[in-house]
Coordinates of N, CA and C in Angstrom, one line a residue:
M249 N -10.3 10.8 -8.3 CA -10.5 9.7 -9.1 C -9.4 8.7 -8.9
E250 N -9.7 7.4 -8.7 CA -8.8 6.4 -8.5 C -8.3 5.8 -9.8
I251 N -7.1 5.5 -9.9 CA -6.5 4.8 -11.1 C -6.7 3.3 -10.9
F252 N -6.4 2.8 -9.7 CA -6.5 1.4 -9.3 C -7.8 1.2 -8.4
D253 N -8.3 0.0 -8.3 CA -9.4 -0.2 -7.5 C -8.9 -0.5 -6.1
L254 N -8.8 0.6 -5.3 CA -8.2 0.4 -3.9 C -9.2 -0.3 -3.0
E255 N -10.5 -0.1 -3.2 CA -11.4 -0.8 -2.3 C -11.3 -2.4 -2.5
E256 N -11.1 -2.8 -3.7 CA -10.9 -4.2 -4.0 C -9.6 -4.7 -3.4
A257 N -8.5 -3.9 -3.5 CA -7.2 -4.2 -3.0 C -7.3 -4.3 -1.4
K258 N -8.1 -3.4 -0.9 CA -8.3 -3.4 0.6 C -9.0 -4.7 1.0
R259 N -10.0 -5.1 0.3 CA -10.8 -6.3 0.7 C -9.9 -7.5 0.5
E260 N -9.1 -7.6 -0.5 CA -8.3 -8.7 -0.8 C -7.0 -8.8 0.0
S261 N -6.7 -7.7 0.6 CA -5.4 -7.6 1.4 C -5.3 -8.5 2.6
G262 N -6.5 -8.8 3.2 CA -6.5 -9.5 4.4 C -6.1 -8.7 5.6
L263 N -5.8 -7.4 5.5 CA -5.4 -6.6 6.6 C -6.6 -6.0 7.3
S264 N -6.5 -5.8 8.6 CA -7.5 -5.1 9.3 C -7.6 -3.7 8.8
A265 N -8.7 -3.0 9.2 CA -8.9 -1.6 8.8 C -7.8 -0.7 9.3
H266 N -7.3 -1.0 10.5 CA -6.3 -0.3 11.2 C -4.9 -0.5 10.4
Q267 N -4.6 -1.8 10.1 CA -3.4 -2.1 9.4 C -3.4 -1.4 8.0
F268 N -4.5 -1.5 7.3 CA -4.6 -0.9 6.0 C -4.4 0.6 6.1
A269 N -5.0 1.2 7.1 CA -4.8 2.7 7.2 C -3.4 3.0 7.5
Q270 N -2.7 2.2 8.3 CA -1.3 2.5 8.6 C -0.4 2.4 7.3
L271 N -0.7 1.3 6.5 CA 0.0 1.2 5.2 C -0.3 2.3 4.3
E272 N -1.5 2.7 4.2 CA -1.9 3.8 3.3 C -1.1 5.1 3.7
E273 N -1.1 5.4 5.0 CA -0.4 6.5 5.6 C 1.1 6.5 5.2
R274 N 1.7 5.3 5.4 CA 3.1 5.2 5.2 C 3.4 5.4 3.7
V275 N 2.6 4.9 2.8 CA 2.9 5.0 1.4 C 2.6 6.4 0.9
R276 N 1.5 7.0 1.5 CA 1.2 8.4 1.1 C 2.3 9.4 1.5
V277 N 2.9 9.2 2.6 CA 4.1 10.0 3.0 C 5.2 10.0 1.9
E278 N 5.4 8.8 1.5 CA 6.5 8.6 0.5 C 6.2 9.2 -0.8
F279 N 4.9 9.2 -1.2 CA 4.5 9.7 -2.6 C 3.6 10.8 -2.5
E280 N 3.8 11.7 -1.5 CA 3.0 12.8 -1.3 C 2.9 13.7 -2.6
G281 N 1.7 14.0 -3.0 CA 1.5 14.8 -4.2 C 1.4 14.1 -5.5
D282 N 1.7 12.8 -5.5 CA 1.6 12.0 -6.7 C 0.7 10.8 -6.5
E283 N -0.6 11.1 -6.8 CA -1.6 10.1 -6.5 C -1.4 8.8 -7.3
M284 N -1.0 8.9 -8.5 CA -0.8 7.6 -9.3 C 0.3 6.8 -8.7
M285 N 1.4 7.4 -8.3 CA 2.5 6.6 -7.7 C 2.1 6.1 -6.3
F286 N 1.3 6.8 -5.6 CA 0.8 6.4 -4.3 C 0.0 5.1 -4.5
E287 N -1.0 5.2 -5.4 CA -1.9 4.0 -5.7 C -1.1 2.8 -6.2
L288 N -0.2 3.0 -7.1 CA 0.6 2.0 -7.7 C 1.5 1.3 -6.6
H289 N 2.1 2.1 -5.8 CA 3.0 1.5 -4.7 C 2.1 0.8 -3.7
L290 N 1.0 1.3 -3.4 CA 0.1 0.7 -2.4 C -0.3 -0.7 -2.9
V291 N -0.8 -0.8 -4.2 CA -1.2 -2.0 -4.8 C 0.0 -3.0 -4.8
R292 N 1.1 -2.5 -5.2 CA 2.3 -3.4 -5.3 C 2.7 -3.9 -3.9
T293 N 2.6 -3.1 -2.9 CA 2.9 -3.5 -1.5 C 2.0 -4.6 -1.0
I294 N 0.7 -4.4 -1.3 CA -0.3 -5.4 -0.9 C 0.0 -6.7 -1.6
K295 N 0.3 -6.7 -2.9 CA 0.7 -7.9 -3.6 C 1.9 -8.6 -3.0
A296 N 2.9 -7.8 -2.6 CA 4.1 -8.4 -2.0 C 3.7 -9.0 -0.6
L297 N 2.8 -8.3 0.1 CA 2.4 -8.9 1.4 C 1.7 -10.2 1.2
K298 N 0.8 -10.3 0.2 CA 0.0 -11.5 -0.1 C 0.9 -12.6 -0.5
E299 N 2.0 -12.3 -1.3 CA 2.9 -13.3 -1.8 C 4.0 -13.7 -0.8
G300 N 4.0 -13.0 0.4 CA 5.0 -13.3 1.4 C 6.4 -12.8 1.2
R301 N 6.5 -11.9 0.2 CA 7.8 -11.3 0.0 C 8.2 -10.2 0.9
V302 N 7.2 -9.7 1.7 CA 7.5 -8.7 2.7 C 6.5 -8.9 3.8
T303 N 6.9 -8.6 5.1 CA 6.0 -8.6 6.2 C 5.3 -7.2 6.3
L304 N 4.3 -7.1 7.1 CA 3.6 -5.8 7.3 C 4.6 -4.9 8.1
E305 N 5.4 -5.4 9.0 CA 6.3 -4.6 9.7 C 7.4 -4.0 8.8
E306 N 7.8 -4.9 7.8 CA 8.8 -4.4 6.9 C 8.2 -3.3 6.0
A307 N 7.0 -3.5 5.5 CA 6.3 -2.6 4.7 C 6.1 -1.3 5.4
L308 N 5.9 -1.3 6.7 CA 5.6 -0.1 7.4 C 6.9 0.7 7.8
S309 N 8.0 0.0 7.7 CA 9.3 0.6 8.1 C 9.7 1.7 7.1
E310 N 10.4 2.7 7.5 CA 10.8 3.7 6.6 C 11.8 3.3 5.5
S311 N 12.5 2.2 5.7 CA 13.5 1.8 4.7 C 12.9 0.8 3.7
A312 N 11.6 0.5 3.9 CA 11.0 -0.6 3.0 C 10.9 -0.1 1.6
R313 N 11.3 -1.0 0.7 CA 11.2 -0.8 -0.8 C 10.7 -2.0 -1.4
V314 N 9.5 -2.0 -1.9 CA 8.8 -3.1 -2.5 C 8.9 -3.1 -4.0

């Protein structure tokens, strides 16, 4: 069960399927076992990308904190 509408976030992100999958994988590693925090952080990262506060490369780096 999703807490956030990840399909809508995916559509609105403007990312390719591959880029979105990379971002999902990166965030899932950070919040393994905590689905709510994974979804929250993924949505927040997408928002930061859309607002230009972070680049995709920064979001995918291990030291990224959005």
